Amino acid sequence: MIIKPGGETAMPDTAGRGGTNHGDFRLSITQALGDQLADALDDLTPAPLTEPNLAELEDRPGVYQLYRNGDFVYVGKADKSLPTRILKHLRKVSGRQGISLSEMSFTCLYVAEDFSALAPEKLLINNYKKRGEIPWNNNGFGNNDPGKRRDETVVKENHFDALFPIDLGRTIPQIAPGTTTLAKLLAHVSKVAPYTFRYEKKKMGSAYRGEIQIPDADLTVDQLFSLIARNLPEEWQIAALPGRAIMYPDNQRSYPSAWRYYRGRQVLDVEPEIGEAGEIPEEPDAVDDEG
């Protein structure tokens, strides 16, 4: 209460102060951490995405950024080893059509193990989304093989796999000419191909132990798939999906997004079904559902 001259009284003027004696204060620790992480990464100079450059990194957890032709396209994290995680991306890009490793570069930051509990990747994603950056964080680039249950999914037109489908023209290294078994050849192709080649091992019977003659020449994935398909039982086929190849005794069924089939001595190119563009959620690692 205020006493005016002459003995009059008046209540204090609260205009401009909200008219209340309490309020809220929110300190966004996560936003501050995200901003600091982004600033630290922005201070780094991108290096070409090559195996020698990755070999110089320490096997420590951290966060990283990928660039294509200088444009920032992806942010990710490595819970255990930065070089191991980034090498997976190098391998993925190396096996795709329409893109080259020469276009790619990266930066990274080591982070303490206790800091990883704060999900630094999500802090960075939230930070960069506001700027309209990191287009590959919502197009399936970081997803692993989702497993057999997703083979009949229609791939969206903005999915990384639709934009940059697997390259069947890639040469498979370290295959010695001569005689080998189908089992050994399948295992080798699955190990060294720069994309997932998933196949069932338990239902092939004697064909799995059959011998295959490898010619004295470097073979592409396409040539090897043709060679393998000629030695498969009739109900088997190899199907090339946008992001992976699969081999199953599925009675030569059709898959919506497949663009090539290897059936016996036939190689069939088909028009894949592509869905409308949309946000693509991160998928969990695949489970072992072969067989």
C-alpha positions as protocol buffer text, in pm:
chain_id: "A"
residue {
  index: 1
  type: MET
  ca { x: 0 y: 0 z: 0 }
}
residue {
  index: 2
  type: ILE
  ca { x: 125 y: 349 z: -87 }
}
residue {
  index: 3
  type: ILE
  ca { x: 35 y: 659 z: 129 }
}
residue {
  index: 4
  type: LYS
  ca { x: -16 y: 967 z: -87 }
}
residue {
  index: 5
  type: PRO
  ca { x: 6 y: 1330 z: 33 }
}
residue {
  index: 6
  type: GLY
  ca { x: -316 y: 1421 z: 223 }
}
residue {
  index: 7
  type: GLY
  ca { x: -351 y: 1073 z: 371 }
}
residue {
  index: 8
  type: GLU
  ca { x: -494 y: 901 z: 59 }
}
residue {
  index: 9
  type: THR
  ca { x: -391 y: 545 z: -9 }
}
residue {
  index: 10
  type: ALA
  ca { x: -343 y: 350 z: -333 }
}
residue {
  index: 11
  type: MET
  ca { x: -236 y: -4 z: -435 }
}
residue {
  index: 12
  type: PRO
  ca { x: 104 y: -35 z: -607 }
}
residue {
  index: 13
  type: ASP
  ca { x: 108 y: -27 z: -987 }
}
residue {
  index: 14
  type: THR
  ca { x: 191 y: -376 z: -1119 }
}
residue {
  index: 15
  type: ALA
  ca { x: 157 y: -290 z: -1487 }
}
residue {
  index: 16
  type: GLY
  ca { x: 447 y: -419 z: -1694 }
}
residue {
  index: 17
  type: ARG
  ca { x: 548 y: -679 z: -1435 }
}
residue {
  index: 18
  type: GLY
  ca { x: 297 y: -950 z: -1522 }
}
residue {
  index: 19
  type: GLY
  ca { x: 66 y: -883 z: -1232 }
}
residue {
  index: 20
  type: THR
  ca { x: 190 y: -1191 z: -1040 }
}
residue {
  index: 21
  type: ASN
  ca { x: 452 y: -1280 z: -786 }
}
residue {
  index: 22
  type: HIS
  ca { x: 561 y: -1611 z: -944 }
}
residue {
  index: 23
  type: GLY
  ca { x: 668 y: -1750 z: -1281 }
}
residue {
  index: 24
  type: ASP
  ca { x: 866 y: -2022 z: -1463 }
}
residue {
  index: 25
  type: PHE
  ca { x: 1232 y: -2038 z: -1561 }
}
residue {
  index: 26
  type: ARG
  ca { x: 1358 y: -2315 z: -1790 }
}
residue {
  index: 27
  type: LEU
  ca { x: 1726 y: -2375 z: -1859 }
}
residue {
  index: 28
  type: SER
  ca { x: 1769 y: -2600 z: -2164 }
}
residue {
  index: 29
  type: ILE
  ca { x: 2084 y: -2793 z: -2080 }
}
residue {
  index: 30
  type: THR
  ca { x: 2031 y: -3027 z: -2376 }
}
residue {
  index: 31
  type: GLN
  ca { x: 2001 y: -2738 z: -2621 }
}
residue {
  index: 32
  type: ALA
  ca { x: 2319 y: -2585 z: -2483 }
}
residue {
  index: 33
  type: LEU
  ca { x: 2503 y: -2916 z: -2523 }
}
residue {
  index: 34
  type: GLY
  ca { x: 2372 y: -2959 z: -2876 }
}
residue {
  index: 35
  type: ASP
  ca { x: 2482 y: -2608 z: -2971 }
}
residue {
  index: 36
  type: GLN
  ca { x: 2830 y: -2666 z: -2827 }
}
residue {
  index: 37
  type: LEU
  ca { x: 2867 y: -2998 z: -3007 }
}
residue {
  index: 38
  type: ALA
  ca { x: 2760 y: -2841 z: -3337 }
}
residue {
  index: 39
  type: ASP
  ca { x: 3003 y: -2551 z: -3288 }
}
residue {
  index: 40
  type: ALA
  ca { x: 3290 y: -2791 z: -3214 }
}
residue {
  index: 41
  type: LEU
  ca { x: 3215 y: -2994 z: -3528 }
}
residue {
  index: 42
  type: ASP
  ca { x: 3182 y: -2679 z: -3739 }
}
residue {
  index: 43
  type: ASP
  ca { x: 3536 y: -2583 z: -3638 }
}
residue {
  index: 44
  type: LEU
  ca { x: 3674 y: -2900 z: -3801 }
}
residue {
  index: 45
  type: THR
  ca { x: 3786 y: -2934 z: -4163 }
}
residue {
  index: 46
  type: PRO
  ca { x: 3627 y: -3228 z: -4350 }
}
residue {
  index: 47
  type: ALA
  ca { x: 3866 y: -3499 z: -4471 }
}
residue {
  index: 48
  type: PRO
  ca { x: 3806 y: -3728 z: -4770 }
}
residue {
  index: 49
  type: LEU
  ca { x: 3616 y: -4044 z: -4676 }
}
residue {
  index: 50
  type: THR
  ca { x: 3896 y: -4295 z: -4737 }
}
residue {
  index: 51
  type: GLU
  ca { x: 4023 y: -4600 z: -4553 }
}
residue {
  index: 52
  type: PRO
  ca { x: 4367 y: -4443 z: -4484 }
}
residue {
  index: 53
  type: ASN
  ca { x: 4200 y: -4143 z: -4320 }
}
residue {
  index: 54
  type: LEU
  ca { x: 3981 y: -4369 z: -4108 }
}
residue {
  index: 55
  type: ALA
  ca { x: 4284 y: -4575 z: -4008 }
}
residue {
  index: 56
  type: GLU
  ca { x: 4426 y: -4264 z: -3839 }
}
residue {
  index: 57
  type: LEU
  ca { x: 4131 y: -4244 z: -3598 }
}
residue {
  index: 58
  type: GLU
  ca { x: 4134 y: -4394 z: -3250 }
}
residue {
  index: 59
  type: ASP
  ca { x: 3894 y: -4671 z: -3152 }
}
residue {
  index: 60
  type: ARG
  ca { x: 3688 y: -4447 z: -2930 }
}
residue {
  index: 61
  type: PRO
  ca { x: 3320 y: -4350 z: -2916 }
}
residue {
  index: 62
  type: GLY
  ca { x: 3206 y: -4023 z: -3063 }
}
residue {
  index: 63
  type: VAL
  ca { x: 2992 y: -3833 z: -3310 }
}
residue {
  index: 64
  type: TYR
  ca { x: 3059 y: -3769 z: -3678 }
}
residue {
  index: 65
  type: GLN
  ca { x: 2929 y: -3580 z: -3979 }
}
residue {
  index: 66
  type: LEU
  ca { x: 2927 y: -3676 z: -4347 }
}
residue {
  index: 67
  type: TYR
  ca { x: 2943 y: -3437 z: -4641 }
}
residue {
  index: 68
  type: ARG
  ca { x: 2868 y: -3492 z: -5009 }
}
residue {
  index: 69
  type: ASN
  ca { x: 3031 y: -3245 z: -5246 }
}
residue {
  index: 70
  type: GLY
  ca { x: 3074 y: -3015 z: -4946 }
}
residue {
  index: 71
  type: ASP
  ca { x: 2707 y: -3031 z: -4845 }
}
residue {
  index: 72
  type: PHE
  ca { x: 2633 y: -3156 z: -4494 }
}
residue {
  index: 73
  type: VAL
  ca { x: 2413 y: -3466 z: -4534 }
}
residue {
  index: 74
  type: TYR
  ca { x: 2433 y: -3688 z: -4224 }
}
residue {
  index: 75
  type: VAL
  ca { x: 2517 y: -3686 z: -3855 }
}
residue {
  index: 76
  type: GLY
  ca { x: 2568 y: -4004 z: -3653 }
}
residue {
  index: 77
  type: LYS
  ca { x: 2728 y: -4154 z: -3345 }
}
residue {
  index: 78
  type: ALA
  ca { x: 2955 y: -4446 z: -3266 }
}
residue {
  index: 79
  type: ASP
  ca { x: 2900 y: -4609 z: -2927 }
}
residue {
  index: 80
  type: LYS
  ca { x: 3233 y: -4793 z: -2937 }
}
residue {
  index: 81
  type: SER
  ca { x: 3455 y: -4709 z: -3235 }
}
residue {
  index: 82
  type: LEU
  ca { x: 3434 y: -4412 z: -3471 }
}
residue {
  index: 83
  type: PRO
  ca { x: 3648 y: -4569 z: -3748 }
}
residue {
  index: 84
  type: THR
  ca { x: 3449 y: -4893 z: -3742 }
}
residue {
  index: 85
  type: ARG
  ca { x: 3117 y: -4713 z: -3767 }
}
residue {
  index: 86
  type: ILE
  ca { x: 3223 y: -4468 z: -4039 }
}
residue {
  index: 87
  type: LEU
  ca { x: 3383 y: -4752 z: -4237 }
}
residue {
  index: 88
  type: LYS
  ca { x: 3038 y: -4909 z: -4268 }
}
residue {
  index: 89
  type: HIS
  ca { x: 2918 y: -4591 z: -4439 }
}
residue {
  index: 90
  type: LEU
  ca { x: 3221 y: -4591 z: -4668 }
}
residue {
  index: 91
  type: ARG
  ca { x: 3143 y: -4947 z: -4770 }
}
residue {
  index: 92
  type: LYS
  ca { x: 2777 y: -4864 z: -4824 }
}
residue {
  index: 93
  type: VAL
  ca { x: 2844 y: -4566 z: -5049 }
}
residue {
  index: 94
  type: SER
  ca { x: 3110 y: -4759 z: -5244 }
}
residue {
  index: 95
  type: GLY
  ca { x: 2852 y: -5014 z: -5360 }
}
residue {
  index: 96
  type: ARG
  ca { x: 2589 y: -4773 z: -5495 }
}
residue {
  index: 97
  type: GLN
  ca { x: 2495 y: -4636 z: -5834 }
}
residue {
  index: 98
  type: GLY
  ca { x: 2484 y: -4260 z: -5890 }
}
residue {
  index: 99
  type: ILE
  ca { x: 2727 y: -4171 z: -5612 }
}
residue {
  index: 100
  type: SER
  ca { x: 3104 y: -4194 z: -5563 }
}
residue {
  index: 101
  type: LEU
  ca { x: 3333 y: -4203 z: -5262 }
}
residue {
  index: 102
  type: SER
  ca { x: 3528 y: -3918 z: -5422 }
}
residue {
  index: 103
  type: GLU
  ca { x: 3227 y: -3697 z: -5341 }
}
residue {
  index: 104
  type: MET
  ca { x: 3231 y: -3783 z: -4969 }
}
residue {
  index: 105
  type: SER
  ca { x: 3414 y: -3636 z: -4671 }
}
residue {
  index: 106
  type: PHE
  ca { x: 3375 y: -3648 z: -4292 }
}
residue {
  index: 107
  type: THR
  ca { x: 3450 y: -3485 z: -3957 }
}
residue {
  index: 108
  type: CYS
  ca { x: 3426 y: -3642 z: -3611 }
}
residue {
  index: 109
  type: LEU
  ca { x: 3460 y: -3575 z: -3239 }
}
residue {
  index: 110
  type: TYR
  ca { x: 3557 y: -3819 z: -2966 }
}
residue {
  index: 111
  type: VAL
  ca { x: 3320 y: -3807 z: -2670 }
}
residue {
  index: 112
  type: ALA
  ca { x: 3354 y: -3949 z: -2320 }
}
residue {
  index: 113
  type: GLU
  ca { x: 3171 y: -4273 z: -2254 }
}
residue {
  index: 114
  type: ASP
  ca { x: 2955 y: -4117 z: -1983 }
}
residue {
  index: 115
  type: PHE
  ca { x: 2853 y: -3843 z: -2225 }
}
residue {
  index: 116
  type: SER
  ca { x: 2706 y: -4099 z: -2467 }
}
residue {
  index: 117
  type: ALA
  ca { x: 2420 y: -4151 z: -2219 }
}
residue {
  index: 118
  type: LEU
  ca { x: 2301 y: -3801 z: -2310 }
}
residue {
  index: 119
  type: ALA
  ca { x: 2243 y: -3916 z: -2672 }
}
residue {
  index: 120
  type: PRO
  ca { x: 2472 y: -3663 z: -2845 }
}
residue {
  index: 121
  type: GLU
  ca { x: 2349 y: -3779 z: -3187 }
}
residue {
  index: 122
  type: LYS
  ca { x: 1993 y: -3672 z: -3101 }
}
residue {
  index: 123
  type: LEU
  ca { x: 2118 y: -3339 z: -2968 }
}
residue {
  index: 124
  type: LEU
  ca { x: 2289 y: -3273 z: -3301 }
}
residue {
  index: 125
  type: ILE
  ca { x: 1994 y: -3394 z: -3507 }
}
residue {
  index: 126
  type: ASN
  ca { x: 1759 y: -3160 z: -3322 }
}
residue {
  index: 127
  type: ASN
  ca { x: 2004 y: -2876 z: -3375 }
}
residue {
  index: 128
  type: TYR
  ca { x: 2054 y: -2931 z: -3747 }
}
residue {
  index: 129
  type: LYS
  ca { x: 1692 y: -3006 z: -3833 }
}
residue {
  index: 130
  type: LYS
  ca { x: 1610 y: -2648 z: -3743 }
}
residue {
  index: 131
  type: ARG
  ca { x: 1851 y: -2539 z: -4017 }
}
residue {
  index: 132
  type: GLY
  ca { x: 1700 y: -2772 z: -4278 }
}
residue {
  index: 133
  type: GLU
  ca { x: 2021 y: -2977 z: -4300 }
}
residue {
  index: 134
  type: ILE
  ca { x: 2110 y: -3350 z: -4270 }
}
residue {
  index: 135
  type: PRO
  ca { x: 1878 y: -3486 z: -4545 }
}
residue {
  index: 136
  type: TRP
  ca { x: 2022 y: -3837 z: -4506 }
}
residue {
  index: 137
  type: ASN
  ca { x: 1910 y: -3862 z: -4143 }
}
residue {
  index: 138
  type: ASN
  ca { x: 1553 y: -3915 z: -4257 }
}
residue {
  index: 139
  type: ASN
  ca { x: 1598 y: -4120 z: -4574 }
}
residue {
  index: 140
  type: GLY
  ca { x: 1716 y: -4457 z: -4446 }
}
residue {
  index: 141
  type: PHE
  ca { x: 2089 y: -4406 z: -4505 }
}
residue {
  index: 142
  type: GLY
  ca { x: 2189 y: -4511 z: -4153 }
}
residue {
  index: 143
  type: ASN
  ca { x: 1963 y: -4817 z: -4136 }
}
residue {
  index: 144
  type: ASN
  ca { x: 2108 y: -5166 z: -4129 }
}
residue {
  index: 145
  type: ASP
  ca { x: 1949 y: -5461 z: -4307 }
}
residue {
  index: 146
  type: PRO
  ca { x: 1596 y: -5474 z: -4155 }
}
residue {
  index: 147
  type: GLY
  ca { x: 1572 y: -5848 z: -4212 }
}
residue {
  index: 148
  type: LYS
  ca { x: 1354 y: -6083 z: -4411 }
}
residue {
  index: 149
  type: ARG
  ca { x: 1030 y: -5947 z: -4267 }
}
residue {
  index: 150
  type: ARG
  ca { x: 1083 y: -5619 z: -4458 }
}
residue {
  index: 151
  type: ASP
  ca { x: 1173 y: -5761 z: -4799 }
}
residue {
  index: 152
  type: GLU
  ca { x: 824 y: -5693 z: -4935 }
}
residue {
  index: 153
  type: THR
  ca { x: 821 y: -5329 z: -4823 }
}
residue {
  index: 154
  type: VAL
  ca { x: 767 y: -5071 z: -5097 }
}
residue {
  index: 155
  type: VAL
  ca { x: 1065 y: -4835 z: -5090 }
}
residue {
  index: 156
  type: LYS
  ca { x: 982 y: -4463 z: -5089 }
}
residue {
  index: 157
  type: GLU
  ca { x: 1116 y: -4243 z: -5366 }
}
residue {
  index: 158
  type: ASN
  ca { x: 1326 y: -4034 z: -5125 }
}
residue {
  index: 159
  type: HIS
  ca { x: 1481 y: -4340 z: -4957 }
}
residue {
  index: 160
  type: PHE
  ca { x: 1859 y: -4364 z: -4992 }
}
residue {
  index: 161
  type: ASP
  ca { x: 1818 y: -4707 z: -5151 }
}
residue {
  index: 162
  type: ALA
  ca { x: 1584 y: -4570 z: -5419 }
}
residue {
  index: 163
  type: LEU
  ca { x: 1808 y: -4271 z: -5489 }
}
residue {
  index: 164
  type: PHE
  ca { x: 2125 y: -4482 z: -5499 }
}
residue {
  index: 165
  type: PRO
  ca { x: 2043 y: -4849 z: -5564 }
}
residue {
  index: 166
  type: ILE
  ca { x: 2303 y: -5122 z: -5525 }
}
residue {
  index: 167
  type: ASP
  ca { x: 2561 y: -5152 z: -5802 }
}
residue {
  index: 168
  type: LEU
  ca { x: 2566 y: -5506 z: -5942 }
}
residue {
  index: 169
  type: GLY
  ca { x: 2852 y: -5407 z: -6171 }
}
residue {
  index: 170
  type: ARG
  ca { x: 3100 y: -5399 z: -5884 }
}
residue {
  index: 171
  type: THR
  ca { x: 3387 y: -5646 z: -5917 }
}
residue {
  index: 172
  type: ILE
  ca { x: 3421 y: -5894 z: -5633 }
}
residue {
  index: 173
  type: PRO
  ca { x: 3787 y: -5925 z: -5525 }
}
residue {
  index: 174
  type: GLN
  ca { x: 3989 y: -6224 z: -5408 }
}
residue {
  index: 175
  type: ILE
  ca { x: 3805 y: -6496 z: -5596 }
}
residue {
  index: 176
  type: ALA
  ca { x: 4060 y: -6746 z: -5725 }
}
residue {
  index: 177
  type: PRO
  ca { x: 3978 y: -6914 z: -6057 }
}
residue {
  index: 178
  type: GLY
  ca { x: 3915 y: -7286 z: -6045 }
}
residue {
  index: 179
  type: THR
  ca { x: 3673 y: -7513 z: -5864 }
}
residue {
  index: 180
  type: THR
  ca { x: 3495 y: -7420 z: -5543 }
}
residue {
  index: 181
  type: THR
  ca { x: 3176 y: -7518 z: -5367 }
}
residue {
  index: 182
  type: LEU
  ca { x: 2853 y: -7320 z: -5382 }
}
residue {
  index: 183
  type: ALA
  ca { x: 2869 y: -7281 z: -5003 }
}
residue {
  index: 184
  type: LYS
  ca { x: 3216 y: -7122 z: -5012 }
}
residue {
  index: 185
  type: LEU
  ca { x: 3125 y: -6893 z: -5301 }
}
residue {
  index: 186
  type: LEU
  ca { x: 2809 y: -6769 z: -5132 }
}
residue {
  index: 187
  type: ALA
  ca { x: 2994 y: -6702 z: -4807 }
}
residue {
  index: 188
  type: HIS
  ca { x: 3265 y: -6507 z: -4989 }
}
residue {
  index: 189
  type: VAL
  ca { x: 3025 y: -6291 z: -5189 }
}
residue {
  index: 190
  type: SER
  ca { x: 2822 y: -6219 z: -4875 }
}
residue {
  index: 191
  type: LYS
  ca { x: 3138 y: -6115 z: -4689 }
}
residue {
  index: 192
  type: VAL
  ca { x: 3301 y: -5886 z: -4945 }
}
residue {
  index: 193
  type: ALA
  ca { x: 3008 y: -5739 z: -5140 }
}
residue {
  index: 194
  type: PRO
  ca { x: 2963 y: -5368 z: -5047 }
}
residue {
  index: 195
  type: TYR
  ca { x: 2599 y: -5427 z: -4955 }
}
residue {
  index: 196
  type: THR
  ca { x: 2392 y: -5695 z: -4787 }
}
residue {
  index: 197
  type: PHE
  ca { x: 2360 y: -6027 z: -4968 }
}
residue {
  index: 198
  type: ARG
  ca { x: 2131 y: -6232 z: -4746 }
}
residue {
  index: 199
  type: TYR
  ca { x: 2055 y: -6596 z: -4821 }
}
residue {
  index: 200
  type: GLU
  ca { x: 1914 y: -6905 z: -4657 }
}
residue {
  index: 201
  type: LYS
  ca { x: 2160 y: -7180 z: -4576 }
}
residue {
  index: 202
  type: LYS
  ca { x: 1948 y: -7455 z: -4422 }
}
residue {
  index: 203
  type: LYS
  ca { x: 1716 y: -7562 z: -4705 }
}
residue {
  index: 204
  type: MET
  ca { x: 1955 y: -7602 z: -4997 }
}
residue {
  index: 205
  type: GLY
  ca { x: 2048 y: -7964 z: -4933 }
}
residue {
  index: 206
  type: SER
  ca { x: 2304 y: -8122 z: -5163 }
}
residue {
  index: 207
  type: ALA
  ca { x: 2312 y: -7815 z: -5390 }
}
residue {
  index: 208
  type: TYR
  ca { x: 2492 y: -7626 z: -5115 }
}
residue {
  index: 209
  type: ARG
  ca { x: 2781 y: -7873 z: -5141 }
}
residue {
  index: 210
  type: GLY
  ca { x: 2785 y: -7870 z: -5522 }
}
residue {
  index: 211
  type: GLU
  ca { x: 3093 y: -7757 z: -5712 }
}
residue {
  index: 212
  type: ILE
  ca { x: 3115 y: -7443 z: -5925 }
}
residue {
  index: 213
  type: GLN
  ca { x: 3383 y: -7360 z: -6179 }
}
residue {
  index: 214
  type: ILE
  ca { x: 3516 y: -7002 z: -6149 }
}
residue {
  index: 215
  type: PRO
  ca { x: 3656 y: -6866 z: -6478 }
}
residue {
  index: 216
  type: ASP
  ca { x: 4000 y: -6708 z: -6501 }
}
residue {
  index: 217
  type: ALA
  ca { x: 3873 y: -6348 z: -6491 }
}
residue {
  index: 218
  type: ASP
  ca { x: 3754 y: -6082 z: -6249 }
}
residue {
  index: 219
  type: LEU
  ca { x: 3381 y: -6124 z: -6202 }
}
residue {
  index: 220
  type: THR
  ca { x: 3119 y: -5865 z: -6115 }
}
residue {
  index: 221
  type: VAL
  ca { x: 2838 y: -5927 z: -5868 }
}
residue {
  index: 222
  type: ASP
  ca { x: 2601 y: -5956 z: -6163 }
}
residue {
  index: 223
  type: GLN
  ca { x: 2814 y: -6227 z: -6326 }
}
residue {
  index: 224
  type: LEU
  ca { x: 2849 y: -6415 z: -5998 }
}
residue {
  index: 225
  type: PHE
  ca { x: 2476 y: -6403 z: -5931 }
}
residue {
  index: 226
  type: SER
  ca { x: 2415 y: -6543 z: -6279 }
}
residue {
  index: 227
  type: LEU
  ca { x: 2666 y: -6820 z: -6213 }
}
residue {
  index: 228
  type: ILE
  ca { x: 2515 y: -6900 z: -5873 }
}
residue {
  index: 229
  type: ALA
  ca { x: 2155 y: -6900 z: -6002 }
}
residue {
  index: 230
  type: ARG
  ca { x: 2240 y: -7161 z: -6265 }
}
residue {
  index: 231
  type: ASN
  ca { x: 2345 y: -7395 z: -5985 }
}
residue {
  index: 232
  type: LEU
  ca { x: 2039 y: -7346 z: -5762 }
}
residue {
  index: 233
  type: PRO
  ca { x: 1739 y: -7580 z: -5730 }
}
residue {
  index: 234
  type: GLU
  ca { x: 1439 y: -7479 z: -5942 }
}
residue {
  index: 235
  type: GLU
  ca { x: 1238 y: -7312 z: -5664 }
}
residue {
  index: 236
  type: TRP
  ca { x: 1524 y: -7078 z: -5571 }
}
residue {
  index: 237
  type: GLN
  ca { x: 1601 y: -6730 z: -5702 }
}
residue {
  index: 238
  type: ILE
  ca { x: 1817 y: -6426 z: -5635 }
}
residue {
  index: 239
  type: ALA
  ca { x: 1631 y: -6094 z: -5617 }
}
residue {
  index: 240
  type: ALA
  ca { x: 1803 y: -5754 z: -5634 }
}
residue {
  index: 241
  type: LEU
  ca { x: 1616 y: -5507 z: -5413 }
}
residue {
  index: 242
  type: PRO
  ca { x: 1713 y: -5136 z: -5406 }
}
residue {
  index: 243
  type: GLY
  ca { x: 1939 y: -5171 z: -5101 }
}
residue {
  index: 244
  type: ARG
  ca { x: 2030 y: -5541 z: -5085 }
}
residue {
  index: 245
  type: ALA
  ca { x: 2019 y: -5876 z: -5263 }
}
residue {
  index: 246
  type: ILE
  ca { x: 1841 y: -6183 z: -5127 }
}
residue {
  index: 247
  type: MET
  ca { x: 1839 y: -6553 z: -5216 }
}
residue {
  index: 248
  type: TYR
  ca { x: 1559 y: -6782 z: -5096 }
}
residue {
  index: 249
  type: PRO
  ca { x: 1359 y: -7091 z: -5204 }
}
residue {
  index: 250
  type: ASP
  ca { x: 1049 y: -6872 z: -5244 }
}
residue {
  index: 251
  type: ASN
  ca { x: 913 y: -7036 z: -5561 }
}
residue {
  index: 252
  type: GLN
  ca { x: 1032 y: -6732 z: -5756 }
}
residue {
  index: 253
  type: ARG
  ca { x: 786 y: -6492 z: -5597 }
}
residue {
  index: 254
  type: SER
  ca { x: 782 y: -6126 z: -5693 }
}
residue {
  index: 255
  type: TYR
  ca { x: 894 y: -5853 z: -5453 }
}
residue {
  index: 256
  type: PRO
  ca { x: 741 y: -5504 z: -5493 }
}
residue {
  index: 257
  type: SER
  ca { x: 1070 y: -5311 z: -5500 }
}
residue {
  index: 258
  type: ALA
  ca { x: 1285 y: -5569 z: -5681 }
}
residue {
  index: 259
  type: TRP
  ca { x: 1444 y: -5454 z: -6005 }
}
residue {
  index: 260
  type: ARG
  ca { x: 1628 y: -5770 z: -6118 }
}
residue {
  index: 261
  type: TYR
  ca { x: 1578 y: -6144 z: -6072 }
}
residue {
  index: 262
  type: TYR
  ca { x: 1818 y: -6434 z: -6134 }
}
residue {
  index: 263
  type: ARG
  ca { x: 1612 y: -6747 z: -6202 }
}
residue {
  index: 264
  type: GLY
  ca { x: 1804 y: -7045 z: -6331 }
}
residue {
  index: 265
  type: ARG
  ca { x: 1958 y: -6926 z: -6658 }
}
residue {
  index: 266
  type: GLN
  ca { x: 1727 y: -6626 z: -6683 }
}
residue {
  index: 267
  type: VAL
  ca { x: 1812 y: -6272 z: -6577 }
}
residue {
  index: 268
  type: LEU
  ca { x: 1496 y: -6061 z: -6567 }
}
residue {
  index: 269
  type: ASP
  ca { x: 1493 y: -5681 z: -6533 }
}
residue {
  index: 270
  type: VAL
  ca { x: 1164 y: -5542 z: -6403 }
}
residue {
  index: 271
  type: GLU
  ca { x: 1024 y: -5202 z: -6307 }
}
residue {
  index: 272
  type: PRO
  ca { x: 1029 y: -5167 z: -5927 }
}
residue {
  index: 273
  type: GLU
  ca { x: 736 y: -5025 z: -5734 }
}
residue {
  index: 274
  type: ILE
  ca { x: 833 y: -4700 z: -5565 }
}
residue {
  index: 275
  type: GLY
  ca { x: 623 y: -4528 z: -5297 }
}
residue {
  index: 276
  type: GLU
  ca { x: 561 y: -4159 z: -5237 }
}
residue {
  index: 277
  type: ALA
  ca { x: 823 y: -3957 z: -5054 }
}
residue {
  index: 278
  type: GLY
  ca { x: 795 y: -3927 z: -4677 }
}
residue {
  index: 279
  type: GLU
  ca { x: 993 y: -3934 z: -4354 }
}
residue {
  index: 280
  type: ILE
  ca { x: 1165 y: -4266 z: -4301 }
}
residue {
  index: 281
  type: PRO
  ca { x: 1216 y: -4380 z: -3940 }
}
residue {
  index: 282
  type: GLU
  ca { x: 1537 y: -4536 z: -3818 }
}
residue {
  index: 283
  type: GLU
  ca { x: 1504 y: -4913 z: -3820 }
}
residue {
  index: 284
  type: PRO
  ca { x: 1650 y: -5153 z: -3562 }
}
residue {
  index: 285
  type: ASP
  ca { x: 1932 y: -5386 z: -3651 }
}
residue {
  index: 286
  type: ALA
  ca { x: 1821 y: -5698 z: -3831 }
}
residue {
  index: 287
  type: VAL
  ca { x: 1767 y: -6022 z: -3646 }
}
residue {
  index: 288
  type: ASP
  ca { x: 1911 y: -6345 z: -3778 }
}
residue {
  index: 289
  type: ASP
  ca { x: 1610 y: -6487 z: -3958 }
}
residue {
  index: 290
  type: GLU
  ca { x: 1788 y: -6697 z: -4219 }
}
residue {
  index: 291
  type: GLY
  ca { x: 1627 y: -7038 z: -4224 }
}
